[in-house]
Amino acid sequence: PPLLLLLLPLPSSAASCSPQPNATRFVCTEPTLSTFPSGLPPTTLAISVEFTALATLLPTALVGLPQLQELHLSSNRLATLPEALLRPVPTLRVLDLTNNLLADLPADIFASTSHLQHLVLQANQLQALQPAWFRHLPRLRWLDLAANALAEVPPAVFRPLHSLLSLDLSHNRLASLVPGALAGLRALEQLDLEGNQLGTLPPAAFAPTPALR
């Protein structure tokens, strides 16, 4: 589906991580890379730093990239993110953090990314959902939280996500889904709960999701 194309690796025609004035997409998959590339042109639209040894990001890593729309950081060693990381990139549409070591996120990490549409946090170590993460994401359409360590979905935690179409909570540790857990998700069409510890679901679990199919 077209939705998935945004999250595939960037095309081979994209430039390497080395700064190139006329390039807009940069790909770096060097296994020994431990620092985020610097000196990229302000016209950069997409960056892919994946399958590397990247373990930390400076708060200023994305400064000077005001047009950035896609940031792919999957399969690295990131255990934390600075709260100010995304402030310089207000036009960001896609953020992929699959397969890192994130156990938590700063409360206001997404405060400046109201245009974000695709957020992938699959295969991390998240243990709890913070309502603050989602309050600035009214345009989010796809949220992937699969393969974490989530034990519950707090009531109305997703309420600000008015545009969300797909929510993946598969392969977590959910033992129940309380009424109101999906409150606010009136546009939700797809929900994946596979691979949890759910024994029963209350009849009202899906009441606020009229578009669910």
XYZ file of C-alpha atoms in Angstrom:
213
model
C 0.000 0.000 0.000
C 1.182 3.589 -0.582
C 1.275 4.140 3.179
C 4.107 1.653 3.541
C 6.270 3.223 0.875
C 7.103 6.135 3.145
C 8.750 3.793 5.602
C 10.803 1.728 3.188
C 14.559 2.410 2.930
C 15.330 5.448 0.839
C 16.136 4.729 -2.820
C 19.641 3.784 -3.887
C 19.855 7.013 -5.875
C 19.982 8.984 -2.639
C 23.286 10.541 -1.673
C 25.625 9.059 0.899
C 25.983 10.674 4.312
C 28.663 13.028 3.025
C 27.378 16.590 2.491
C 26.455 17.249 -1.144
C 25.022 20.672 -1.987
C 22.435 19.543 -4.545
C 21.185 16.441 -2.724
C 17.947 16.314 -0.720
C 17.992 12.680 0.517
C 20.858 11.075 2.439
C 21.385 7.425 3.360
C 23.983 6.054 5.753
C 24.194 2.405 6.784
C 27.856 2.206 7.784
C 27.918 -0.320 10.696
C 30.687 1.507 12.554
C 29.101 4.962 12.395
C 28.681 6.359 15.929
C 27.885 10.031 15.257
C 25.014 11.612 13.374
C 26.126 13.174 10.052
C 26.693 16.926 10.098
C 26.970 19.608 7.457
C 23.959 18.447 5.427
C 22.382 21.169 3.257
C 19.317 23.062 4.553
C 17.313 21.728 1.596
C 17.544 18.158 2.942
C 14.154 16.393 2.869
C 15.023 12.897 4.129
C 17.756 11.300 6.212
C 18.263 7.593 6.803
C 20.851 6.531 9.389
C 20.107 2.853 9.961
C 21.950 -0.316 11.023
C 24.781 1.684 12.579
C 26.458 2.021 15.983
C 24.670 5.307 16.701
C 23.975 5.382 20.463
C 23.456 9.080 21.204
C 22.049 12.147 19.496
C 22.905 15.715 20.421
C 20.010 18.155 20.945
C 21.430 20.128 17.985
C 21.689 17.161 15.592
C 18.908 18.463 13.314
C 19.654 22.182 13.525
C 19.878 23.738 10.071
C 17.463 21.248 8.452
C 14.185 23.225 8.451
C 12.686 21.324 5.493
C 13.284 17.802 6.801
C 10.236 15.575 6.220
C 11.529 12.049 6.880
C 13.919 10.796 9.562
C 14.731 7.077 9.599
C 16.789 5.923 12.587
C 15.947 2.244 12.782
C 18.268 -0.498 14.009
C 20.685 1.635 15.958
C 21.604 1.695 19.677
C 19.628 4.703 20.850
C 18.591 4.402 24.508
C 17.516 8.026 25.011
C 16.501 11.021 22.919
C 17.070 14.686 23.826
C 13.841 16.599 24.380
C 14.895 19.354 21.973
C 15.871 16.988 19.147
C 12.857 17.658 16.875
C 12.387 21.374 17.522
C 14.361 22.439 14.408
C 12.261 20.232 12.074
C 8.618 21.402 12.337
C 7.765 19.989 8.886
C 8.685 16.396 9.849
C 6.138 13.884 8.486
C 7.799 10.497 9.132
C 9.834 9.353 12.143
C 11.039 5.745 12.282
C 12.804 4.588 15.454
C 12.317 0.847 14.976
C 14.638 -1.534 16.807
C 16.444 0.710 19.238
C 16.796 0.595 23.043
C 14.300 3.282 24.041
C 12.667 2.620 27.426
C 11.084 6.077 27.629
C 10.728 9.331 25.705
C 10.894 12.939 26.902
C 7.418 14.273 27.683
C 7.604 17.081 25.103
C 9.620 15.290 22.416
C 6.835 15.913 19.849
C 5.823 19.412 20.981
C 7.095 20.997 17.744
C 6.087 18.307 15.249
C 2.368 18.872 14.762
C 2.672 17.768 11.102
C 3.923 14.282 11.984
C 1.870 11.604 10.201
C 3.827 8.369 10.696
C 5.484 7.425 13.994
C 7.154 4.027 14.328
C 8.471 2.957 17.749
C 8.382 -0.776 17.106
C 10.854 -3.106 18.847
C 12.026 -0.822 21.625
C 11.706 -1.215 25.402
C 8.849 1.190 26.171
C 7.072 0.232 29.393
C 4.426 2.956 29.710
C 2.556 5.408 27.494
C 2.663 9.088 28.420
C -0.317 11.236 27.405
C 2.078 14.134 26.793
C 3.622 12.343 23.825
C 0.413 12.513 21.802
C -1.124 15.873 22.666
C 0.678 17.693 19.820
C 0.017 15.134 17.065
C -3.436 15.887 15.588
C -2.312 14.802 12.088
C -0.808 11.449 13.067
C -2.214 8.683 10.863
C -0.057 5.660 11.669
C 1.279 4.756 15.130
C 3.338 1.579 15.554
C 4.073 0.559 19.156
C 4.525 -3.146 18.493
C 7.089 -5.313 20.282
C 7.628 -3.157 23.348
C 6.940 -3.900 27.027
C 3.616 -2.095 27.439
C 1.446 -3.593 30.182
C -1.547 -1.243 29.859
C -3.203 1.430 27.764
C -4.259 4.291 30.040
C -7.807 5.597 29.421
C -7.950 8.296 26.743
C -4.157 8.337 26.282
C -4.701 8.538 22.511
C -7.522 11.118 22.665
C -5.624 13.869 20.756
C -5.010 11.566 17.778
C -8.104 12.593 15.820
C -6.621 11.540 12.457
C -5.177 8.160 13.457
C -6.064 5.389 10.985
C -3.807 2.548 12.156
C -2.645 1.571 15.654
C -0.330 -1.383 16.230
C -0.064 -2.607 19.829
C 0.880 -6.173 18.968
C 3.447 -8.216 20.889
C 3.370 -6.231 24.100
C 2.286 -7.348 27.595
C -1.311 -6.150 27.587
C -3.506 -8.271 29.864
C -6.606 -6.098 29.505
C -8.025 -3.220 27.522
C -10.097 -0.972 29.750
C -13.167 0.880 28.427
C -11.996 4.252 27.176
C -8.529 3.066 26.223
C -9.295 3.997 22.617
C -11.264 7.154 23.381
C -10.862 9.840 20.764
C -9.868 7.508 17.931
C -12.954 8.098 15.809
C -10.999 7.761 12.543
C -9.284 4.492 13.549
C -9.683 1.788 10.895
C -7.069 -0.802 11.870
C -6.073 -2.087 15.318
C -3.552 -4.866 15.943
C -3.536 -6.556 19.377
C -1.868 -9.814 18.359
C 0.652 -11.454 20.678
C -0.471 -9.936 23.984
C -1.917 -11.597 27.111
C -5.543 -10.660 26.558
C -8.023 -13.169 27.954
C -11.208 -11.145 27.495
C -12.265 -7.785 26.129
C -15.124 -5.730 27.596
C -18.008 -5.036 25.193
C -17.307 -1.300 25.425
C -13.651 -1.653 24.506
C -14.261 -0.548 20.910
C -17.267 1.718 21.484
C -15.560 4.996 20.537
C -14.167 3.653 17.219
C -16.989 3.801 14.641
C -14.597 3.539 11.667
C -12.879 0.357 12.899
C -12.943 -2.345 10.250
